[in-house]
Short mmCIF file of C-alpha atoms and ligand atoms in Angstrom, two decimals:
data_model
loop_
_atom_site.label_atom_id
_atom_site.label_comp_id
_atom_site.label_asym_id
_atom_site.label_seq_id
_atom_site.Cartn_x
_atom_site.Cartn_y
_atom_site.Cartn_z
CA MET G 13 -15.06 48.95 154.43
CA ASP G 14 -13.89 45.47 155.46
CA ARG G 15 -16.15 44.17 158.58
CA ARG G 16 -15.21 41.65 160.80
CA SER G 17 -17.88 39.01 161.00
CA LEU G 18 -19.97 38.06 164.33
CA ILE G 19 -21.83 34.97 165.10
CA GLY G 20 -23.97 34.68 168.14
CA GLY G 21 -25.27 32.18 169.78
CA ASN G 22 -28.50 32.67 171.86
CA TRP G 23 -28.88 30.03 174.26
CA LYS G 24 -32.52 30.94 175.41
CA MET G 25 -33.65 29.08 178.30
CA HIS G 26 -32.03 26.19 177.69
CA LEU G 27 -28.99 24.05 179.38
CA ASP G 28 -28.01 23.98 183.20
CA ALA G 29 -24.61 25.13 184.59
CA GLU G 30 -22.80 22.14 183.95
CA SER G 31 -23.81 21.78 180.21
CA ALA G 32 -23.44 25.69 179.51
CA ALA G 33 -19.96 25.61 180.76
CA ALA G 34 -19.16 22.62 178.76
CA LEU G 35 -20.92 24.08 175.56
CA ALA G 36 -18.89 27.09 176.46
CA SER G 37 -15.58 25.69 176.81
CA ASP G 38 -15.58 23.27 173.71
CA VAL G 39 -16.86 26.33 171.27
CA ALA G 40 -13.88 28.14 172.87
CA ALA G 41 -11.22 25.39 172.01
CA ALA G 42 -12.60 24.90 168.61
CA ALA G 43 -12.83 28.56 167.76
CA ALA G 44 -8.99 28.74 168.27
CA GLY G 45 -9.08 26.96 165.13
CA ILE G 46 -11.20 29.00 162.95
CA THR G 47 -8.44 31.17 160.64
CA GLY G 48 -10.18 34.40 159.27
CA ALA G 49 -12.05 37.32 161.03
CA VAL G 50 -14.85 36.41 163.19
CA ASP G 51 -16.05 37.07 166.42
CA LEU G 52 -18.11 34.66 168.32
CA ALA G 53 -20.31 35.54 171.04
CA VAL G 54 -22.54 33.43 173.19
CA PHE G 55 -25.82 34.44 174.99
CA PRO G 56 -26.47 32.11 178.19
CA PRO G 57 -29.02 32.22 180.78
CA HIS G 58 -28.37 35.14 182.97
CA PRO G 59 -27.94 32.66 185.98
CA TYR G 60 -24.82 31.18 184.27
CA LEU G 61 -22.91 33.80 182.70
CA GLN G 62 -20.17 34.00 185.02
CA CYS G 63 -19.51 30.43 184.66
CA VAL G 64 -19.39 30.44 181.14
CA PHE G 65 -17.39 33.85 181.12
CA LYS G 66 -14.65 31.60 182.89
CA ALA G 67 -15.27 28.34 180.75
CA ALA G 68 -14.66 30.98 177.74
CA GLY G 69 -11.30 31.88 178.73
CA GLY G 70 -11.32 34.80 176.80
CA HIS G 71 -11.97 33.41 173.43
CA LEU G 72 -15.55 34.37 173.40
CA LEU G 73 -17.24 37.35 173.73
CA VAL G 74 -20.46 36.62 176.50
CA GLY G 75 -23.54 38.66 176.28
CA GLY G 76 -26.94 39.09 177.75
CA GLN G 77 -30.07 37.91 176.52
CA ASP G 78 -31.75 41.22 177.66
CA VAL G 79 -31.17 44.05 180.10
CA SER G 80 -32.93 46.32 182.01
CA ASP G 81 -33.98 50.00 180.65
CA GLN G 82 -33.20 51.12 184.24
CA PRO G 83 -29.86 51.61 185.78
CA GLU G 84 -30.79 50.08 189.47
CA GLY G 85 -33.29 50.01 192.00
CA ALA G 86 -36.39 48.62 193.17
CA PHE G 87 -36.92 46.43 189.69
CA THR G 88 -37.56 42.69 190.78
CA GLY G 89 -36.25 40.18 188.43
CA GLN G 90 -34.47 42.79 186.09
CA VAL G 91 -30.72 42.60 185.42
CA SER G 92 -29.14 46.04 184.69
CA ALA G 93 -26.24 46.35 182.34
CA ALA G 94 -23.71 47.61 184.96
CA MET G 95 -24.40 43.78 186.44
CA LEU G 96 -24.08 42.36 183.12
CA ALA G 97 -20.66 44.12 182.83
CA ASP G 98 -19.59 43.14 186.18
CA CYS G 99 -20.40 39.25 185.33
CA GLY G 100 -18.02 39.93 182.35
CA CYS G 101 -20.49 40.71 179.52
CA GLN G 102 -19.07 42.49 176.53
CA LEU G 103 -22.37 42.99 175.21
CA THR G 104 -26.22 42.37 175.27
CA LEU G 105 -29.22 41.55 172.79
CA VAL G 106 -31.99 44.29 173.00
CA GLY G 107 -35.37 43.59 171.40
CA HIS G 108 -35.24 39.87 170.55
CA SER G 109 -38.61 38.89 168.90
CA GLU G 110 -39.20 36.73 171.73
CA ARG G 111 -39.34 39.82 174.08
CA ARG G 112 -41.29 41.95 171.62
CA HIS G 113 -43.92 39.91 170.81
CA GLY G 114 -44.05 37.39 173.47
CA LEU G 115 -43.32 40.52 176.22
CA GLY G 116 -44.59 43.24 174.42
CA GLU G 117 -41.61 45.44 174.32
CA THR G 118 -41.76 48.42 172.08
CA GLY G 119 -39.53 51.19 170.82
CA PRO G 120 -39.33 53.42 173.82
CA VAL G 121 -38.31 51.06 176.03
CA LEU G 122 -36.01 49.36 174.18
CA ALA G 123 -34.34 52.65 173.56
CA GLN G 124 -34.05 53.17 176.96
CA LYS G 125 -32.11 49.65 177.48
CA SER G 126 -29.76 50.19 174.38
CA ARG G 127 -28.81 53.58 175.72
CA GLN G 128 -28.49 52.11 179.14
CA ALA G 129 -26.08 49.44 177.97
CA LEU G 130 -24.00 51.69 175.75
CA ARG G 131 -23.74 54.15 178.98
CA CYS G 132 -22.06 50.85 180.99
CA GLY G 133 -19.90 50.18 178.27
CA LEU G 134 -21.45 47.57 176.40
CA ARG G 135 -22.08 46.74 172.74
CA VAL G 136 -25.71 46.21 171.51
CA LEU G 137 -26.81 43.93 169.48
CA LEU G 138 -30.31 45.14 168.55
CA CYS G 139 -32.64 42.78 167.00
CA VAL G 140 -35.38 43.83 164.60
CA GLY G 141 -37.38 41.80 162.30
CA GLU G 142 -41.46 41.53 160.81
CA THR G 143 -44.27 39.13 161.14
CA LEU G 144 -45.37 36.69 158.52
CA GLU G 145 -48.46 38.88 158.70
CA ASP G 146 -46.31 42.06 158.14
CA ARG G 147 -44.55 40.24 155.29
CA GLU G 148 -47.37 39.27 153.62
CA ALA G 149 -49.43 42.43 153.69
CA GLY G 150 -46.39 44.33 152.05
CA ARG G 151 -45.37 46.33 155.34
CA ALA G 152 -41.87 44.30 156.11
CA ARG G 153 -39.83 47.14 155.25
CA ASP G 154 -41.84 49.79 157.02
CA VAL G 155 -42.22 47.57 160.44
CA VAL G 156 -38.29 46.71 160.45
CA LEU G 157 -37.55 50.70 159.69
CA GLU G 158 -39.69 51.66 162.59
CA GLN G 159 -38.18 49.04 164.93
CA LEU G 160 -34.77 50.17 164.15
CA ARG G 161 -35.34 53.88 164.64
CA GLY G 162 -37.11 53.23 167.99
CA GLY G 163 -34.67 50.99 169.48
CA LEU G 164 -31.94 53.58 168.39
CA GLU G 165 -33.89 56.73 169.78
CA GLY G 166 -31.47 59.11 171.35
CA VAL G 167 -28.26 57.25 170.78
CA SER G 168 -25.38 59.32 169.70
CA THR G 169 -23.56 59.15 166.34
CA GLU G 170 -20.50 58.45 168.70
CA ALA G 171 -22.25 55.53 170.34
CA ILE G 172 -23.87 54.22 166.95
CA SER G 173 -20.24 52.54 166.52
CA ARG G 174 -20.72 50.00 169.30
CA VAL G 175 -24.42 48.74 168.04
CA ASP G 176 -25.01 45.75 165.79
CA LEU G 177 -27.87 44.57 164.01
CA ALA G 178 -29.80 41.77 163.78
CA TYR G 179 -31.95 41.13 160.92
CA GLU G 180 -34.62 38.51 162.48
CA PRO G 181 -37.80 37.69 160.50
CA VAL G 182 -39.92 36.31 162.93
CA TRP G 183 -41.46 33.67 160.43
CA ALA G 184 -38.22 32.28 160.60
CA ILE G 185 -37.28 32.14 164.04
CA GLY G 186 -37.26 28.61 165.19
CA THR G 187 -39.40 27.62 162.36
CA GLY G 188 -36.84 25.81 160.15
CA ARG G 189 -38.01 28.26 157.52
CA THR G 190 -35.14 30.99 156.73
CA ALA G 191 -35.13 34.10 154.44
CA GLY G 192 -33.55 33.25 151.21
CA PRO G 193 -30.00 35.38 150.68
CA GLN G 194 -31.86 37.52 148.39
CA GLU G 195 -34.73 38.68 151.02
CA ALA G 196 -31.83 38.74 153.58
CA GLN G 197 -29.72 41.19 151.64
CA GLU G 198 -32.54 43.52 150.37
CA MET G 199 -33.37 44.10 154.18
CA HIS G 200 -29.71 44.40 155.47
CA ALA G 201 -29.19 46.84 152.43
CA VAL G 202 -32.36 48.77 153.51
CA LEU G 203 -31.17 48.81 157.27
CA ARG G 204 -27.55 50.35 156.50
CA SER G 205 -28.98 53.03 154.16
CA ASP G 206 -31.17 53.88 156.98
CA ILE G 207 -28.25 54.10 159.25
CA GLU G 208 -26.36 56.06 156.61
CA ALA G 209 -29.36 58.63 156.15
CA ARG G 210 -29.60 59.05 160.13
CA TYR G 211 -26.12 58.86 161.22
CA ASP G 212 -23.30 59.01 158.59
CA ALA G 213 -21.76 56.76 155.91
CA ARG G 214 -18.82 55.88 158.09
CA SER G 215 -21.23 54.37 160.40
CA ALA G 216 -23.15 52.68 158.06
CA ALA G 217 -19.90 50.86 156.62
CA ARG G 218 -19.16 49.75 160.08
CA MET G 219 -22.07 48.44 161.14
CA ARG G 220 -22.44 44.81 161.55
CA ILE G 221 -25.91 43.66 160.50
CA LEU G 222 -26.41 39.42 161.28
CA TYR G 223 -28.95 37.43 159.80
CA GLY G 224 -31.23 35.22 162.51
CA GLY G 225 -33.58 32.79 161.95
CA SER G 226 -33.02 29.09 161.64
CA VAL G 227 -29.48 29.51 160.42
CA LYS G 228 -27.49 26.09 160.23
CA PRO G 229 -24.39 24.73 158.51
CA SER G 230 -26.27 23.89 155.49
CA ASN G 231 -27.43 27.43 154.81
CA ALA G 232 -25.03 29.36 156.10
CA ALA G 233 -22.41 30.07 153.65
CA ASP G 234 -25.01 31.36 150.89
CA LEU G 235 -26.41 33.81 153.64
CA MET G 236 -22.96 34.86 154.42
CA ALA G 237 -22.14 35.39 150.73
CA CYS G 238 -24.16 37.91 150.74
CA GLU G 239 -22.61 41.72 150.68
CA ASP G 240 -24.52 43.17 153.88
CA VAL G 241 -24.92 40.21 155.78
CA ASP G 242 -21.81 40.34 158.45
CA GLY G 243 -22.90 37.27 160.55
CA ALA G 244 -25.73 35.49 162.23
CA LEU G 245 -27.53 35.15 165.30
CA VAL G 246 -27.91 31.69 165.87
CA GLY G 247 -30.93 29.87 168.28
CA GLY G 248 -31.23 26.39 168.23
CA ALA G 249 -28.18 25.16 166.14
CA SER G 250 -26.00 27.12 168.63
CA LEU G 251 -26.49 24.76 171.14
CA GLN G 252 -24.27 22.12 169.76
CA ALA G 253 -20.69 22.99 169.64
CA ASP G 254 -20.13 21.21 166.06
CA SER G 255 -22.95 23.10 164.01
CA PHE G 256 -22.24 26.56 165.73
CA VAL G 257 -18.55 26.61 164.89
CA GLU G 258 -19.73 25.47 161.36
CA ILE G 259 -21.43 28.35 161.09
CA ALA G 260 -18.87 30.57 162.28
CA ARG G 261 -16.10 29.07 159.92
CA ALA G 262 -18.78 30.07 157.05
CA ALA G 263 -18.87 33.31 158.11
CA ALA G 264 -14.86 34.11 158.65
CA ARG G 265 -13.81 36.80 156.15
CA PRO G 266 -9.89 37.40 154.88
CA GLU G 267 -7.89 38.79 158.08
CA GLN G 268 -7.07 42.60 156.96
CA PRO G 269 -2.90 43.01 157.45
C1 LIG O 307 -32.97 33.16 167.37
O1 LIG O 307 -33.50 32.93 168.39
O2 LIG O 307 -32.62 34.76 167.44
C2 LIG O 307 -32.93 32.05 166.53
C3 LIG O 307 -32.47 32.84 165.37
O3 LIG O 307 -33.12 31.26 166.66
P1 LIG O 307 -33.03 30.37 165.46
O4 LIG O 307 -32.13 29.85 165.11
O5 LIG O 307 -33.55 28.88 166.34
O6 LIG O 307 -34.22 30.05 164.41
#
């Protein structure tokens, strides 16, 4: 199956309202010149979602960096899936490593976040990835599969069509170190075959699996050439319109008739 690529820019806790809107409009303008099948998404800090949504003018997908596991109520500081949708978001990250490892979020909470988001009509970009310690101990595959299964607990076969994955080895995020194309391809194939075993072949073939971890214009083409790499989740290089759009160009696939 031919999958449309997805390139996501995770802006983390960077920028201000003016620079976020300017970046969104620069990316949107440049994205219009890309030929080929690729979706571009940006994940601004929550307070800037609406201004970024307006600046993107419908040319970019806009997503939350995180979502509450609760539908509404007395949860100070949290942002619900319905609120994200209300601000124009079409998707949300779930389980980024800075939340898993920095804030201790684990399987049951992440699955609840995924289900909340899907229930509110958002797509989910579920992030998984092992630490350097896991990799060196030879347990990268087991850790990543546990995160995958944990984060999708209770997600139906119907809803799985609105889930994309991002494989982001923690040792490659923000470090300048990237998994080689072969390492990325191997893990992506493991993830896809687990989706096939737990859901079905169609769901597995349709699922986009992004790579994340120090992706730059200089390494994007080699990673995107891998059969099971369907795009990238980009941190640092997404803060400059030029580099982000160059990565998107490398990921664009031939348009299907
Ligand atoms: C990320 O935060 O998801 C990420 C991949 O960051 P960077 O590209 O900076 O490594």
